[in-house]
PDB file of C-alpha atoms in Angstrom:
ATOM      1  CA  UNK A 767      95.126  64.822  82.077  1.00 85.00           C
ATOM      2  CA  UNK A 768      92.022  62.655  83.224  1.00 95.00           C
ATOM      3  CA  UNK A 769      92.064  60.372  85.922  1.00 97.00           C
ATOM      4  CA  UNK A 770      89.317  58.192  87.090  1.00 97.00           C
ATOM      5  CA  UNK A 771      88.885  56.883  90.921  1.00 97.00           C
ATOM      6  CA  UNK A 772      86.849  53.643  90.979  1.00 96.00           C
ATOM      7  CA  UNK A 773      84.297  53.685  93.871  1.00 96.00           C
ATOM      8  CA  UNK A 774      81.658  52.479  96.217  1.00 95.00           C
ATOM      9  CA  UNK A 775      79.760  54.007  98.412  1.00 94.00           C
ATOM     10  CA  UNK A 776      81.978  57.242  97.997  1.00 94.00           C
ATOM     11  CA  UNK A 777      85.505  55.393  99.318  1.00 97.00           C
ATOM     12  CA  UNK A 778      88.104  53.876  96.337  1.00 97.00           C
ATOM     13  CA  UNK A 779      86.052  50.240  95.730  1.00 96.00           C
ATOM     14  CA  UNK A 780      88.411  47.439  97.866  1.00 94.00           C
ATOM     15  CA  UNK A 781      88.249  45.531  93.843  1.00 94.00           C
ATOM     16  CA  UNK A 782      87.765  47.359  90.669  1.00 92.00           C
ATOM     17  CA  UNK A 783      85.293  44.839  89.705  1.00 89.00           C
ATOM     18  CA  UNK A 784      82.761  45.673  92.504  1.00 90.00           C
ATOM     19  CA  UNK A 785      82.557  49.277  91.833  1.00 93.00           C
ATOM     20  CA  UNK A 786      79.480  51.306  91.229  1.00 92.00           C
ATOM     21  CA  UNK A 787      80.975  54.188  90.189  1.00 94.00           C
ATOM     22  CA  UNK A 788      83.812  55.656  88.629  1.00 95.00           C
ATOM     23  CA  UNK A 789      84.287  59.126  89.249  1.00 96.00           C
ATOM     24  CA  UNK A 790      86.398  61.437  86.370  1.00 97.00           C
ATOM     25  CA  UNK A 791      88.384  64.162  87.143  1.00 97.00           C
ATOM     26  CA  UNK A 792      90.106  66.464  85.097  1.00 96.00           C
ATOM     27  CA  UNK A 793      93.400  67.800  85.801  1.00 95.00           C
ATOM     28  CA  UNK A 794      95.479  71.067  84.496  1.00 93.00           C
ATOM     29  CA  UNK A 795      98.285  72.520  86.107  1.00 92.00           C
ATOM     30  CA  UNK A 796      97.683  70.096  89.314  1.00 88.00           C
ATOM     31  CA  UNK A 797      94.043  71.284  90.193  1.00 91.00           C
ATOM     32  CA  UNK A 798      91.009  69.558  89.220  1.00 93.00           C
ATOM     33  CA  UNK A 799      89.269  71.787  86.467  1.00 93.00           C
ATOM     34  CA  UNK A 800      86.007  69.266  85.714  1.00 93.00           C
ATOM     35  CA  UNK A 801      84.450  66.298  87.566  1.00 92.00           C
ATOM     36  CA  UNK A 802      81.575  63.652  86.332  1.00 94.00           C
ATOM     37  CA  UNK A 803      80.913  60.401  87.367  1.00 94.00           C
ATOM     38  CA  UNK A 804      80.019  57.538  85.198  1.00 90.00           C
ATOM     39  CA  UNK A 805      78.593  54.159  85.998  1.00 86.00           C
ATOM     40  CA  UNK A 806      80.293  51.037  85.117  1.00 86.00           C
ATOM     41  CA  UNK A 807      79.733  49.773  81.699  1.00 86.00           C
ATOM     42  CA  UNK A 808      77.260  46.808  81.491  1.00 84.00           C
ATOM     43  CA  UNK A 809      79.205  44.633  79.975  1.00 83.00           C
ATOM     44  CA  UNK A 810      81.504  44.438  83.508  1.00 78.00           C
ATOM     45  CA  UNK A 811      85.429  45.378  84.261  1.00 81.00           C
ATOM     46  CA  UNK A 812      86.629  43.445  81.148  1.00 84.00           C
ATOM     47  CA  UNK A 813      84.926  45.895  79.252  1.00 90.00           C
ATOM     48  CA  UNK A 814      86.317  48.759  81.370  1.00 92.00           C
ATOM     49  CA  UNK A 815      90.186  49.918  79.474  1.00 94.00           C
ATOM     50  CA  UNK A 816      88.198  50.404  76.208  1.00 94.00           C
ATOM     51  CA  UNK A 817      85.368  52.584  77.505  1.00 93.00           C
ATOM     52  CA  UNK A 818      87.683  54.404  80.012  1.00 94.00           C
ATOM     53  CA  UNK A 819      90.060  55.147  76.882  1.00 95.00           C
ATOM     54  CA  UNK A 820      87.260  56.320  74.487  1.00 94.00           C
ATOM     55  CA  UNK A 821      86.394  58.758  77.463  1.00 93.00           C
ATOM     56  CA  UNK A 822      90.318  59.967  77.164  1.00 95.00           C
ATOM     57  CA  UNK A 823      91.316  59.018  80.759  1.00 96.00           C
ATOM     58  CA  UNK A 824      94.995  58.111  81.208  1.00 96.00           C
ATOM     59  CA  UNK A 825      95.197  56.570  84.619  1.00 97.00           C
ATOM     60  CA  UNK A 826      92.903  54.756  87.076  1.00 97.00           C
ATOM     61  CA  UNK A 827      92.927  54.682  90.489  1.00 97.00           C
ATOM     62  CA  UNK A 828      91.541  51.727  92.270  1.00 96.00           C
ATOM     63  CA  UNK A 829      91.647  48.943  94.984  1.00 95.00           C
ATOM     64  CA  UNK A 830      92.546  45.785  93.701  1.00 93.00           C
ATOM     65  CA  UNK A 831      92.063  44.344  90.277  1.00 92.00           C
ATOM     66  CA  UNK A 832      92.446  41.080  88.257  1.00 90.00           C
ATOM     67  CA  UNK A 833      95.227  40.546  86.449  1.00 92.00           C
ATOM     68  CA  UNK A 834      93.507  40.468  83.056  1.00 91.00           C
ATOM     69  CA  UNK A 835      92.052  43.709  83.314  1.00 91.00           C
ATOM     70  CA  UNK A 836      95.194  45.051  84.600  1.00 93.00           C
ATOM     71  CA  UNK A 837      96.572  43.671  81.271  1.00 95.00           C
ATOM     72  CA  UNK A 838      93.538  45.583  79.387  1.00 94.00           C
ATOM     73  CA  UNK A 839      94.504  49.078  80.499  1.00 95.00           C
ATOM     74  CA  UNK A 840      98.208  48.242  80.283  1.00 94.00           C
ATOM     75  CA  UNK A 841      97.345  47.132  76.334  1.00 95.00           C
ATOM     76  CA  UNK A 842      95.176  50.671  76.159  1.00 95.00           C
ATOM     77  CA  UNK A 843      97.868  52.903  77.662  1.00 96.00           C
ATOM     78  CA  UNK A 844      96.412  53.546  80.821  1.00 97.00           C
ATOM     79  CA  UNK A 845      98.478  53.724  84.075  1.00 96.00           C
ATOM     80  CA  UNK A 846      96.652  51.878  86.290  1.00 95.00           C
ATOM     81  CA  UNK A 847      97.909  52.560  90.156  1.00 95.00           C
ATOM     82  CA  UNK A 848      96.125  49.917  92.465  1.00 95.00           C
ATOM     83  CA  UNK A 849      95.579  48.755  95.781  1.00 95.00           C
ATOM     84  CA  UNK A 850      94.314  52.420  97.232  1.00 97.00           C
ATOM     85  CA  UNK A 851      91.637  52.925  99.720  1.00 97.00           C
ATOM     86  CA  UNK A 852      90.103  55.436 101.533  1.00 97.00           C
ATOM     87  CA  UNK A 853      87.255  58.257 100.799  1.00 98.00           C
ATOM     88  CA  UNK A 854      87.318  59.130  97.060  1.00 97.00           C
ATOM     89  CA  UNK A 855      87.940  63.528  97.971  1.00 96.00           C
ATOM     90  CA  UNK A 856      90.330  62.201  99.791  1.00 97.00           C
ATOM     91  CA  UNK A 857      92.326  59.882  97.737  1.00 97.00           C
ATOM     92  CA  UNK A 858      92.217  62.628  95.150  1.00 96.00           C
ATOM     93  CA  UNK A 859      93.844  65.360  97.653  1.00 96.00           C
ATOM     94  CA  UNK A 860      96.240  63.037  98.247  1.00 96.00           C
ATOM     95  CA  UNK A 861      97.004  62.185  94.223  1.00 95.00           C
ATOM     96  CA  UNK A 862      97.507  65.763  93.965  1.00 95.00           C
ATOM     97  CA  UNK A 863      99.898  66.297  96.486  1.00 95.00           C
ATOM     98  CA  UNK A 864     101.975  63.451  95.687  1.00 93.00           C
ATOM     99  CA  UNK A 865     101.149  61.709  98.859  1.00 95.00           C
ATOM    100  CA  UNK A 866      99.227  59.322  97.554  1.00 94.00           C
ATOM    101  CA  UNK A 867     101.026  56.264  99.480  1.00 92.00           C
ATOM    102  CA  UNK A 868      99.773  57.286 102.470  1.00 93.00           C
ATOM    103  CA  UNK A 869      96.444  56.009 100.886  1.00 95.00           C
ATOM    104  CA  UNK A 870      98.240  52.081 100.191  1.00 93.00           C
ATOM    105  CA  UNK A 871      96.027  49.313 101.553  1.00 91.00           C
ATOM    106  CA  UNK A 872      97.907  47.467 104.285  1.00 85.00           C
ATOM    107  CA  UNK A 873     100.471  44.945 103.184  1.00 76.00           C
ATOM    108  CA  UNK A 874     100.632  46.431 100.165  1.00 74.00           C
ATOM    109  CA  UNK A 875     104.211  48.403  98.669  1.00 65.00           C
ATOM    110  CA  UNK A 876     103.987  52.432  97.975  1.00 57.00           C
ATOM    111  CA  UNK A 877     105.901  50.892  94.781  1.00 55.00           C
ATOM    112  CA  UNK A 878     102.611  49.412  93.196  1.00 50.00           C
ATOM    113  CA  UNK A 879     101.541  53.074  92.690  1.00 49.00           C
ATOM    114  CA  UNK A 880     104.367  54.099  90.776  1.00 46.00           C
TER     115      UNK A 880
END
């Protein structure tokens, strides 16, 4: 499975849309067995599902998002789990021990990452 954390300045971005990088991770048997990071692509977030997908990632992790590139990744088959934040190494330790809604932004539901 791939999974990529969107971020800035090495934390989860606070919006998708603002982040610099998006950092790619694959997973086997619950252990990361490849990273990479990847720029966002210049034609912006809108852009993002399709050129996440063609790079075979099946969920994002991010802050928040608009609604219509929510939409995208739902349309492209990738579980999208918002409204996370912390340090990106951190976020991902937390992912892989099924903690991560310790990592929720405040006022936000653990539910949203489900």
């Amino acid at each position: 499975m791939d999974i990529c954390i969107a971020g800035y300045q090495n934390r989860v971005a606070t919006l998708l849309e603002t982040a610099t990088e998006l950092r790619l991770y694959t997973l086997e048997d619950g252990r990361v067995v490849r990273s990479g990071m990847t720029a966002l692509p210049t034609a912006g977030a809108a852009s993002l599902p399709a050129y996440l997908k063609t790079m075979g990632v099946d969920i994002v992790i991010c802050g928040g998002l608009s609604t219509a590139v929510r939409n995208g990744f739902e349309a492209m088959g990738i579980r999208i789990i918002p409204w996370v934040k912390g340090p990106i190494e951190a976020v991902l330790a937390a992912y892989l021990e099924d903690r991560l809604d310790q990592m929720i932004m405040p006022g936000r539901s653990a539910r949203t990452t489900r």
